[in-house]
């Protein structure tokens, strides 16, 4: 029996995997990974896979990066953890200073949590609480875009709109206001991204005009709606949104958990709109993909509304046990050093151009509706009918075939429903990008070649995280 197989059996006897119908593993092999190096993951039988999705969008400088490893090892010998209430430590102070300096002007305070979803919870709670502390307790509602994703905890799900993850839990969710997304895949034929995004803002304007007295904040994924299928829009929407949030006295929350740290071509997506949100949520690539941590940055104005004598009960009494973990801070500091020392944002331009040229031919594929790109994220949308952009029924799981083909060829491509995408670590080479494009092309040919017969009950679900 192969080592892979034996680890798989031991795993399946005791684990329950995230975002997985475990029964799938009766057919679909689970891949136990023994080691990682750079863009490569290696299984227990010695087979290597190019990590084209940065291990769920977190890894920016490769697996087992020597510079990040060294920093974490040094920190480990110094201090592994201390509680952050009443105590502090060097890496958390340095990281906070660096984040304040790096993010747009006006973001001056950093609050830490353990993962993206809880970072979103903090931004929502702080916004709600700010309005209470400011004598406007009626401002309690949140505005969100259709097809958004902000995480898996209950409030984060409430401001999300990917039916596959939220429908089941509807009775538990907060009552939010949903505004149609500026998603440019849905633009009328012949219209540019900017014009479409600008036009779609009318919906947001109307919602704010009508409900601003009861709205605490608007939350968006800037430029790329990741889990909703890597749908993209123009920065003009963020500019208009900032102006309207100011005019209506509503907070703007930027969820840059997926897009922060260079993914869109700038360090942070909000830079492309030239704006400062009231809350900037960061996670995923923050630690280079090493350790779970999120940072919520906010303004001095927000902070001051909580700053008072204890007995006024204005404090933000929220904590997570591992807040500001020193090892995670050390990994984040090493990651920021690499961004600075290697001029990464600049170097990524050539890689992004190569991603575009290597996949350009796919736009002509009879079963591809669109190849779209923002910086270091590129997505290929497979459809049943190109002219009408009719999607494949989700039950056909076309993306799963691309996933399986890629694994055979030594690449980890994990489509979102019928959307095949590249979100690679920035240490990928141009030759490796060409290899991924070749594997994706073959996979798309295989996945779209023949009719699939499955029972298709009613319902529309894209396949987030599920390689369906
Ligand atoms: C991944 C993600 C989250 C949730 O982060 P977790 O660490 O998985 O809880 C929230 N928002 C966006 C945009 C994400 O991509």
Short mmCIF file of C-alpha atoms and ligand atoms in Angstrom, two decimals:
data_model
loop_
_atom_site.label_atom_id
_atom_site.label_comp_id
_atom_site.label_asym_id
_atom_site.label_seq_id
_atom_site.Cartn_x
_atom_site.Cartn_y
_atom_site.Cartn_z
CA UNK A 1 0.00 0.00 0.00
CA UNK A 2 1.31 3.46 -0.88
CA UNK A 3 2.11 5.90 1.90
CA UNK A 4 -0.48 8.30 0.47
CA UNK A 5 -3.11 5.65 0.76
CA UNK A 6 -2.32 4.76 4.31
CA UNK A 7 -2.36 8.41 5.47
CA UNK A 8 -5.62 8.90 3.60
CA UNK A 9 -7.22 5.97 5.40
CA UNK A 10 -6.06 7.14 8.81
CA UNK A 11 -7.33 10.62 8.04
CA UNK A 12 -10.74 9.53 6.81
CA UNK A 13 -11.22 7.44 9.93
CA UNK A 14 -11.06 10.45 12.25
CA UNK A 15 -11.29 13.78 10.41
CA UNK A 16 -14.17 15.91 9.19
CA UNK A 17 -12.80 18.22 6.46
CA UNK A 18 -13.81 21.84 5.82
CA UNK A 19 -16.29 22.66 3.08
CA UNK A 20 -16.46 19.01 2.03
CA UNK A 21 -19.16 16.45 1.44
CA UNK A 22 -17.15 13.68 3.07
CA UNK A 23 -18.89 11.04 0.92
CA UNK A 24 -17.05 12.49 -2.10
CA UNK A 25 -13.93 10.84 -0.73
CA UNK A 26 -15.37 7.42 -1.51
CA UNK A 27 -14.30 8.30 -5.06
CA UNK A 28 -12.08 11.32 -4.81
CA UNK A 29 -8.68 10.62 -3.28
CA UNK A 30 -7.60 12.86 -0.44
CA UNK A 31 -4.04 14.07 -0.89
CA UNK A 32 -1.83 13.98 2.18
CA UNK A 33 1.00 16.49 1.82
CA UNK A 34 4.38 15.63 3.30
CA UNK A 35 6.28 18.83 2.54
CA UNK A 36 6.16 22.12 0.69
CA UNK A 37 8.82 24.17 -1.04
CA UNK A 38 8.21 27.37 -2.99
CA UNK A 39 5.19 26.94 -5.28
CA UNK A 40 5.32 23.15 -4.84
CA UNK A 41 3.49 20.78 -2.54
CA UNK A 42 4.72 17.19 -2.35
CA UNK A 43 2.65 14.20 -1.30
CA UNK A 44 3.78 11.07 0.56
CA UNK A 45 4.42 9.22 -2.67
CA UNK A 46 6.74 11.98 -3.90
CA UNK A 47 4.34 13.51 -6.43
CA UNK A 48 4.48 17.31 -6.69
CA UNK A 49 1.66 19.80 -7.25
CA UNK A 50 2.06 23.42 -8.29
CA UNK A 51 -0.05 25.40 -5.81
CA UNK A 52 -1.94 27.66 -8.25
CA UNK A 53 -4.45 28.83 -5.63
CA UNK A 54 -1.91 29.72 -2.93
CA UNK A 55 -3.50 27.17 -0.55
CA UNK A 56 -6.83 29.02 -0.31
CA UNK A 57 -5.30 32.39 -1.21
CA UNK A 58 -2.92 32.75 1.71
CA UNK A 59 0.54 31.88 0.46
CA UNK A 60 2.34 34.70 -1.31
CA UNK A 61 6.04 33.85 -1.05
CA UNK A 62 6.04 30.09 -1.31
CA UNK A 63 5.90 27.20 1.12
CA UNK A 64 8.72 26.89 3.65
CA UNK A 65 10.10 30.26 2.65
CA UNK A 66 13.58 30.44 4.25
CA UNK A 67 13.22 34.11 5.29
CA UNK A 68 9.84 33.64 6.97
CA UNK A 69 10.98 30.35 8.51
CA UNK A 70 14.00 31.99 10.11
CA UNK A 71 11.97 34.83 11.59
CA UNK A 72 9.40 32.45 13.08
CA UNK A 73 12.14 30.19 14.47
CA UNK A 74 13.89 33.16 16.11
CA UNK A 75 10.61 34.33 17.62
CA UNK A 76 9.86 30.83 18.87
CA UNK A 77 13.01 30.87 21.01
CA UNK A 78 12.14 34.29 22.38
CA UNK A 79 8.40 34.25 23.16
CA UNK A 80 5.73 31.93 21.76
CA UNK A 81 2.69 33.69 23.20
CA UNK A 82 1.43 36.06 25.83
CA UNK A 83 -2.10 37.35 26.33
CA UNK A 84 -2.61 40.78 24.80
CA UNK A 85 -4.91 42.27 27.45
CA UNK A 86 -2.70 44.13 29.89
CA UNK A 87 0.45 42.84 28.10
CA UNK A 88 2.30 43.65 24.94
CA UNK A 89 5.36 42.44 23.00
CA UNK A 90 7.81 43.60 20.38
CA UNK A 91 6.43 41.88 17.24
CA UNK A 92 2.87 43.13 17.80
CA UNK A 93 4.02 46.74 18.30
CA UNK A 94 6.29 46.62 15.26
CA UNK A 95 3.65 44.99 13.07
CA UNK A 96 1.01 47.54 14.07
CA UNK A 97 3.38 50.42 13.29
CA UNK A 98 4.17 48.87 9.93
CA UNK A 99 0.50 48.30 9.03
CA UNK A 100 -0.48 51.85 9.99
CA UNK A 101 2.37 53.20 7.83
CA UNK A 102 1.59 50.93 4.89
CA UNK A 103 -2.19 51.39 4.66
CA UNK A 104 -3.92 54.57 3.37
CA UNK A 105 -3.73 57.69 5.56
CA UNK A 106 -6.28 57.89 8.38
CA UNK A 107 -6.13 54.25 9.47
CA UNK A 108 -4.36 54.57 12.80
CA UNK A 109 -5.50 51.75 15.09
CA UNK A 110 -5.09 48.01 14.72
CA UNK A 111 -7.23 45.35 16.41
CA UNK A 112 -6.24 41.68 15.95
CA UNK A 113 -8.26 38.50 15.69
CA UNK A 114 -7.50 34.90 14.77
CA UNK A 115 -8.99 34.62 11.28
CA UNK A 116 -10.83 36.50 8.56
CA UNK A 117 -14.38 35.79 9.70
CA UNK A 118 -13.75 37.03 13.21
CA UNK A 119 -12.06 40.11 11.75
CA UNK A 120 -15.33 40.82 9.94
CA UNK A 121 -17.26 40.26 13.18
CA UNK A 122 -15.07 42.87 14.85
CA UNK A 123 -15.64 45.46 12.12
CA UNK A 124 -19.42 44.89 12.25
CA UNK A 125 -19.55 45.03 16.04
CA UNK A 126 -17.32 48.11 16.22
CA UNK A 127 -19.43 49.96 13.66
CA UNK A 128 -22.67 49.09 15.45
CA UNK A 129 -21.15 49.98 18.81
CA UNK A 130 -19.70 53.27 17.51
CA UNK A 131 -23.20 54.51 16.63
CA UNK A 132 -24.50 53.51 20.10
CA UNK A 133 -21.62 55.32 21.77
CA UNK A 134 -22.33 58.33 19.56
CA UNK A 135 -25.98 58.58 20.56
CA UNK A 136 -27.37 57.11 17.34
CA UNK A 137 -28.43 53.59 18.37
CA UNK A 138 -30.93 53.39 15.51
CA UNK A 139 -28.03 52.88 13.09
CA UNK A 140 -27.90 49.08 13.26
CA UNK A 141 -28.21 47.67 9.76
CA UNK A 142 -25.56 46.59 7.28
CA UNK A 143 -25.59 46.97 3.53
CA UNK A 144 -23.94 44.30 1.42
CA UNK A 145 -23.57 43.45 -2.27
CA UNK A 146 -25.17 40.45 -3.92
CA UNK A 147 -22.75 37.55 -4.46
CA UNK A 148 -20.47 38.70 -1.64
CA UNK A 149 -18.58 36.50 0.76
CA UNK A 150 -17.26 37.65 4.12
CA UNK A 151 -16.71 34.44 6.08
CA UNK A 152 -18.45 31.65 7.91
CA UNK A 153 -19.37 32.86 11.37
CA UNK A 154 -22.99 33.89 11.78
CA UNK A 155 -22.72 37.67 11.41
CA UNK A 156 -20.14 37.28 8.62
CA UNK A 157 -22.55 34.92 6.84
CA UNK A 158 -25.30 37.49 7.27
CA UNK A 159 -23.42 40.03 5.19
CA UNK A 160 -22.55 37.35 2.61
CA UNK A 161 -24.69 36.24 -0.29
CA UNK A 162 -23.35 32.98 -1.68
CA UNK A 163 -26.46 30.82 -1.38
CA UNK A 164 -24.57 27.53 -1.06
CA UNK A 165 -23.19 28.58 2.32
CA UNK A 166 -25.91 30.74 3.75
CA UNK A 167 -29.30 29.37 2.63
CA UNK A 168 -29.38 26.60 5.21
CA UNK A 169 -28.74 29.01 8.06
CA UNK A 170 -31.13 31.76 7.00
CA UNK A 171 -33.19 31.69 10.20
CA UNK A 172 -30.05 32.54 12.18
CA UNK A 173 -28.92 35.51 10.10
CA UNK A 174 -29.11 39.27 10.66
CA UNK A 175 -31.46 41.22 8.47
CA UNK A 176 -29.24 43.03 5.96
CA UNK A 177 -29.90 45.26 2.97
CA UNK A 178 -28.69 43.70 -0.30
CA UNK A 179 -27.69 45.81 -3.26
CA UNK A 180 -26.99 44.41 -6.75
CA UNK A 181 -23.25 43.89 -7.28
CA UNK A 182 -21.31 45.98 -9.84
CA UNK A 183 -19.95 42.62 -11.14
CA UNK A 184 -18.72 43.34 -14.68
CA UNK A 185 -19.38 39.83 -15.93
CA UNK A 186 -23.02 40.89 -15.93
CA UNK A 187 -22.49 44.10 -17.91
CA UNK A 188 -24.45 44.63 -21.11
CA UNK A 189 -22.61 43.62 -24.26
CA UNK A 190 -20.25 46.28 -25.56
CA UNK A 191 -20.18 48.26 -22.31
CA UNK A 192 -16.86 48.91 -20.52
CA UNK A 193 -16.12 47.98 -16.88
CA UNK A 194 -16.05 51.58 -15.71
CA UNK A 195 -19.36 52.55 -17.22
CA UNK A 196 -21.07 49.43 -15.90
CA UNK A 197 -19.68 49.85 -12.38
CA UNK A 198 -20.69 53.49 -12.39
CA UNK A 199 -24.21 52.65 -13.59
CA UNK A 200 -24.63 49.96 -10.95
CA UNK A 201 -23.90 52.50 -8.25
CA UNK A 202 -27.41 53.92 -8.74
CA UNK A 203 -28.75 50.94 -6.75
CA UNK A 204 -26.42 51.68 -3.85
CA UNK A 205 -27.28 55.39 -3.93
CA UNK A 206 -30.98 54.57 -3.75
CA UNK A 207 -30.57 52.20 -0.80
CA UNK A 208 -28.45 54.71 1.12
CA UNK A 209 -30.84 57.57 0.37
CA UNK A 210 -33.79 55.57 1.60
CA UNK A 211 -32.30 53.83 4.64
CA UNK A 212 -29.24 55.79 5.80
CA UNK A 213 -30.80 56.69 9.15
CA UNK A 214 -30.85 53.01 10.13
CA UNK A 215 -27.60 51.97 8.40
CA UNK A 216 -24.41 51.46 10.39
CA UNK A 217 -22.09 50.45 7.54
CA UNK A 218 -21.68 49.22 3.99
CA UNK A 219 -19.36 46.24 3.59
CA UNK A 220 -17.69 45.31 0.30
CA UNK A 221 -14.99 43.07 -1.12
CA UNK A 222 -13.07 45.70 -3.08
CA UNK A 223 -12.52 44.95 -6.81
CA UNK A 224 -12.84 41.15 -6.64
CA UNK A 225 -15.73 39.11 -5.25
CA UNK A 226 -13.58 36.08 -4.59
CA UNK A 227 -15.69 33.23 -3.29
CA UNK A 228 -18.58 34.35 -5.50
CA UNK A 229 -16.55 33.20 -8.51
CA UNK A 230 -13.74 35.77 -8.85
CA UNK A 231 -16.18 38.34 -10.22
CA UNK A 232 -14.56 41.75 -10.73
CA UNK A 233 -15.48 45.42 -10.96
CA UNK A 234 -13.97 48.84 -11.56
CA UNK A 235 -12.44 51.01 -8.77
CA UNK A 236 -14.76 53.90 -9.70
CA UNK A 237 -17.45 52.07 -7.69
CA UNK A 238 -15.34 52.35 -4.53
CA UNK A 239 -14.74 56.04 -5.15
CA UNK A 240 -18.48 56.70 -5.51
CA UNK A 241 -19.18 54.56 -2.45
CA UNK A 242 -16.70 56.46 -0.27
CA UNK A 243 -18.26 59.78 -1.27
CA UNK A 244 -21.80 58.52 -0.62
CA UNK A 245 -20.89 56.96 2.75
CA UNK A 246 -19.49 60.33 3.84
CA UNK A 247 -22.55 62.18 2.59
CA UNK A 248 -24.96 59.81 4.41
CA UNK A 249 -22.84 59.32 7.53
CA UNK A 250 -22.41 55.59 7.09
CA UNK A 251 -19.23 53.56 7.70
CA UNK A 252 -17.42 51.89 4.85
CA UNK A 253 -15.92 48.47 5.63
CA UNK A 254 -13.38 47.12 3.14
CA UNK A 255 -12.95 43.39 3.39
CA UNK A 256 -9.48 43.03 1.88
CA UNK A 257 -8.97 39.63 3.48
CA UNK A 258 -8.52 38.04 0.04
CA UNK A 259 -7.34 41.00 -2.04
CA UNK A 260 -4.95 42.74 0.37
CA UNK A 261 -1.17 42.39 -0.01
CA UNK A 262 -0.76 42.83 -3.72
CA UNK A 263 -3.38 40.53 -5.19
CA UNK A 264 -5.10 43.23 -7.27
CA UNK A 265 -1.86 44.79 -8.52
CA UNK A 266 -1.52 47.35 -5.72
CA UNK A 267 -0.63 46.60 -2.12
CA UNK A 268 -4.26 47.24 -1.11
CA UNK A 269 -7.24 47.42 -3.46
CA UNK A 270 -8.47 50.70 -1.94
CA UNK A 271 -5.35 52.43 -3.31
CA UNK A 272 -6.78 52.06 -6.83
CA UNK A 273 -9.74 54.21 -5.82
CA UNK A 274 -7.59 56.61 -3.83
CA UNK A 275 -9.77 56.22 -0.75
CA UNK A 276 -9.52 55.33 2.95
CA UNK A 277 -12.26 53.06 4.30
CA UNK A 278 -13.41 53.39 7.93
CA UNK A 279 -12.46 49.76 8.50
CA UNK A 280 -9.88 47.76 6.60
CA UNK A 281 -9.98 44.01 7.30
CA UNK A 282 -6.84 42.04 6.47
CA UNK A 283 -5.97 38.37 6.88
CA UNK A 284 -5.01 35.50 4.52
CA UNK A 285 -1.68 36.78 3.05
CA UNK A 286 -0.97 38.88 6.15
CA UNK A 287 1.28 36.16 7.60
CA UNK A 288 2.52 34.97 4.22
CA UNK A 289 0.20 31.99 4.57
CA UNK A 290 1.93 30.72 7.72
CA UNK A 291 -0.37 31.29 10.67
CA UNK A 292 -3.97 32.35 11.21
CA UNK A 293 -4.33 36.01 12.04
CA UNK A 294 -6.46 38.98 11.01
CA UNK A 295 -6.03 42.70 11.53
CA UNK A 296 -8.82 45.27 11.56
CA UNK A 297 -7.56 48.80 10.98
CA UNK A 298 -9.69 51.80 11.79
CA UNK A 299 -9.57 55.56 12.25
CA UNK A 300 -8.88 57.73 15.25
CA UNK A 301 -12.46 59.04 15.04
CA UNK A 302 -13.79 55.53 15.56
CA UNK A 303 -11.32 54.82 18.35
CA UNK A 304 -12.15 58.01 20.25
CA UNK A 305 -15.85 57.08 20.48
CA UNK A 306 -14.84 54.16 22.73
CA UNK A 307 -12.20 55.98 24.78
CA UNK A 308 -13.70 56.99 28.13
CA UNK A 309 -13.86 56.14 31.84
CA UNK A 310 -14.50 52.44 32.44
CA UNK A 311 -17.81 53.07 34.20
CA UNK A 312 -19.35 54.61 31.07
CA UNK A 313 -19.23 51.09 29.55
CA UNK A 314 -18.14 52.40 26.21
CA UNK A 315 -15.17 50.04 25.83
CA UNK A 316 -14.99 47.41 23.11
CA UNK A 317 -14.98 44.32 25.33
CA UNK A 318 -14.22 41.83 22.60
CA UNK A 319 -11.34 39.38 22.71
CA UNK A 320 -10.00 36.23 21.16
CA UNK A 321 -7.67 34.17 23.27
CA UNK A 322 -4.79 34.15 20.78
CA UNK A 323 -5.08 37.84 19.82
CA UNK A 324 -1.78 39.21 18.50
CA UNK A 325 0.09 35.93 18.72
CA UNK A 326 3.84 36.70 18.51
CA UNK A 327 4.65 33.86 16.09
CA UNK A 328 1.98 35.08 13.66
CA UNK A 329 3.25 38.66 14.06
CA UNK A 330 6.79 37.48 13.29
CA UNK A 331 5.60 35.71 10.14
CA UNK A 332 3.75 38.90 9.12
CA UNK A 333 6.82 41.07 9.73
CA UNK A 334 8.98 38.77 7.61
CA UNK A 335 6.31 38.89 4.88
CA UNK A 336 6.28 42.70 4.91
CA UNK A 337 10.08 42.71 4.73
CA UNK A 338 9.96 40.61 1.58
CA UNK A 339 7.42 42.97 -0.01
CA UNK A 340 9.72 45.90 0.70
CA UNK A 341 13.10 44.33 -0.08
CA UNK A 342 12.11 42.55 -3.28
CA UNK A 343 9.95 45.29 -4.78
CA UNK A 344 7.25 42.66 -5.20
CA UNK A 345 4.35 44.81 -6.46
CA UNK A 346 6.53 46.03 -9.34
CA UNK A 347 7.86 42.55 -10.12
CA UNK A 348 4.32 41.14 -10.18
CA UNK A 349 3.44 43.27 -13.23
CA UNK A 350 5.47 41.03 -15.52
CA UNK A 351 3.90 37.91 -13.97
CA UNK A 352 0.39 39.34 -14.37
CA UNK A 353 1.12 40.14 -18.02
CA UNK A 354 2.31 36.57 -18.52
CA UNK A 355 -0.87 35.21 -16.90
CA UNK A 356 -2.85 37.27 -19.44
CA UNK A 357 -0.86 36.23 -22.53
CA UNK A 358 -0.69 32.55 -21.52
CA UNK A 359 -4.48 32.30 -21.23
CA UNK A 360 -5.56 34.76 -23.96
CA UNK A 361 -6.43 31.94 -26.38
CA UNK A 362 -9.05 30.62 -23.96
CA UNK A 363 -11.30 33.60 -24.67
CA UNK A 364 -11.99 31.95 -28.06
CA UNK A 365 -12.90 28.59 -26.52
CA UNK A 366 -16.50 27.68 -27.40
CA UNK A 367 -17.29 26.88 -23.76
CA UNK A 368 -15.58 29.89 -22.17
CA UNK A 369 -17.67 33.04 -21.66
CA UNK A 370 -14.90 35.22 -20.29
CA UNK A 371 -11.28 35.37 -19.23
CA UNK A 372 -10.96 38.21 -16.71
CA UNK A 373 -8.11 39.51 -14.63
CA UNK A 374 -7.28 41.99 -11.92
CA UNK A 375 -3.58 41.97 -11.09
CA UNK A 376 -2.48 38.57 -9.81
CA UNK A 377 -5.96 37.03 -10.00
CA UNK A 378 -7.16 35.55 -13.28
CA UNK A 379 -10.42 33.70 -13.84
CA UNK A 380 -11.84 31.66 -16.71
CA UNK A 381 -15.61 31.22 -16.71
CA UNK A 382 -16.86 27.99 -18.32
CA UNK A 383 -20.44 28.05 -19.63
CA UNK A 384 -22.88 25.68 -21.25
CA UNK A 385 -23.76 28.24 -23.92
CA UNK A 386 -21.36 30.99 -24.87
CA UNK A 387 -23.75 33.31 -26.72
CA UNK A 388 -26.35 33.47 -23.95
CA UNK A 389 -23.81 32.88 -21.15
CA UNK A 390 -25.99 30.10 -19.80
CA UNK A 391 -24.11 28.52 -16.89
CA UNK A 392 -23.63 24.80 -16.52
CA UNK A 393 -26.03 23.31 -13.97
CA UNK A 394 -24.00 23.19 -10.76
CA UNK A 395 -24.89 19.53 -10.27
CA UNK A 396 -22.74 18.64 -13.30
CA UNK A 397 -19.62 19.64 -11.35
CA UNK A 398 -17.60 20.57 -14.42
CA UNK A 399 -15.00 22.30 -12.29
CA UNK A 400 -14.30 19.05 -10.46
CA UNK A 401 -13.07 17.52 -13.75
CA UNK A 402 -10.62 20.37 -14.19
CA UNK A 403 -9.46 19.83 -10.62
CA UNK A 404 -8.93 16.11 -11.20
CA UNK A 405 -7.10 16.61 -14.48
CA UNK A 406 -4.83 19.23 -12.92
CA UNK A 407 -3.93 16.91 -10.04
CA UNK A 408 -2.92 14.22 -12.52
CA UNK A 409 -0.71 16.76 -14.28
CA UNK A 410 0.81 18.04 -11.03
CA UNK A 411 -1.11 21.25 -10.40
CA UNK A 412 -3.48 22.33 -7.67
CA UNK A 413 -6.26 24.20 -9.51
CA UNK A 414 -9.41 24.27 -7.45
CA UNK A 415 -12.25 25.87 -9.42
CA UNK A 416 -15.16 27.74 -7.86
CA UNK A 417 -18.08 26.00 -9.52
CA UNK A 418 -17.40 26.45 -13.24
CA UNK A 419 -14.84 29.20 -12.72
CA UNK A 420 -11.24 28.06 -13.14
CA UNK A 421 -8.84 30.55 -11.64
CA UNK A 422 -5.18 31.25 -10.95
CA UNK A 423 -4.26 32.99 -7.72
CA UNK A 424 -0.65 31.89 -7.50
CA UNK A 425 2.10 32.68 -5.02
CA UNK A 426 4.17 35.64 -6.24
CA UNK A 427 7.30 33.49 -6.42
CA UNK A 428 5.86 31.65 -9.44
CA UNK A 429 7.95 31.86 -12.64
CA UNK A 430 6.78 32.71 -16.16
CA UNK A 431 7.45 29.12 -17.25
CA UNK A 432 5.32 27.82 -14.38
CA UNK A 433 2.51 30.18 -15.44
CA UNK A 434 2.72 28.72 -18.97
CA UNK A 435 2.49 25.23 -17.48
CA UNK A 436 -0.62 26.20 -15.50
CA UNK A 437 -2.23 27.69 -18.60
CA UNK A 438 -1.54 24.47 -20.51
CA UNK A 439 -3.02 22.33 -17.73
CA UNK A 440 -6.06 24.61 -17.44
CA UNK A 441 -6.66 24.50 -21.21
CA UNK A 442 -6.50 20.70 -21.26
CA UNK A 443 -8.72 20.51 -18.19
CA UNK A 444 -11.31 22.83 -19.71
CA UNK A 445 -11.34 20.78 -22.92
CA UNK A 446 -11.91 17.59 -20.96
CA UNK A 447 -14.52 19.12 -18.65
CA UNK A 448 -16.59 20.64 -21.45
CA UNK A 449 -16.21 17.95 -24.11
CA UNK A 450 -19.27 15.90 -23.40
CA UNK A 451 -22.74 16.09 -22.00
CA UNK A 452 -23.00 15.06 -18.38
CA UNK A 453 -26.19 13.40 -17.31
CA UNK A 454 -27.21 14.15 -13.76
CA UNK A 455 -30.52 14.72 -12.14
CA UNK A 456 -30.89 18.49 -12.01
CA UNK A 457 -33.26 19.58 -9.27
CA UNK A 458 -34.21 23.25 -8.95
CA UNK A 459 -31.78 25.64 -7.30
CA UNK A 460 -28.78 27.73 -8.25
CA UNK A 461 -25.60 27.13 -6.36
CA UNK A 462 -22.12 28.09 -7.40
CA UNK A 463 -19.45 25.91 -5.85
CA UNK A 464 -17.43 27.90 -3.41
CA UNK A 465 -14.27 26.23 -2.21
CA UNK A 466 -15.84 23.04 -3.43
CA UNK A 467 -14.04 22.03 -6.61
CA UNK A 468 -17.48 21.40 -8.07
C1 LIG B 1 -11.54 33.98 3.21
C2 LIG B 1 -12.35 35.20 3.34
C3 LIG B 1 -12.97 35.54 4.55
C4 LIG B 1 -12.95 34.64 5.76
O1 LIG B 1 -11.69 34.40 6.27
P1 LIG B 1 -11.45 33.08 7.18
O2 LIG B 1 -10.05 33.23 7.66
O3 LIG B 1 -11.63 31.91 6.26
O4 LIG B 1 -12.44 33.10 8.27
C5 LIG B 1 -13.66 36.73 4.61
N1 LIG B 1 -13.73 37.55 3.57
C6 LIG B 1 -13.15 37.27 2.39
C7 LIG B 1 -13.26 38.23 1.25
C8 LIG B 1 -12.47 36.07 2.23
O5 LIG B 1 -11.95 35.75 1.04
#
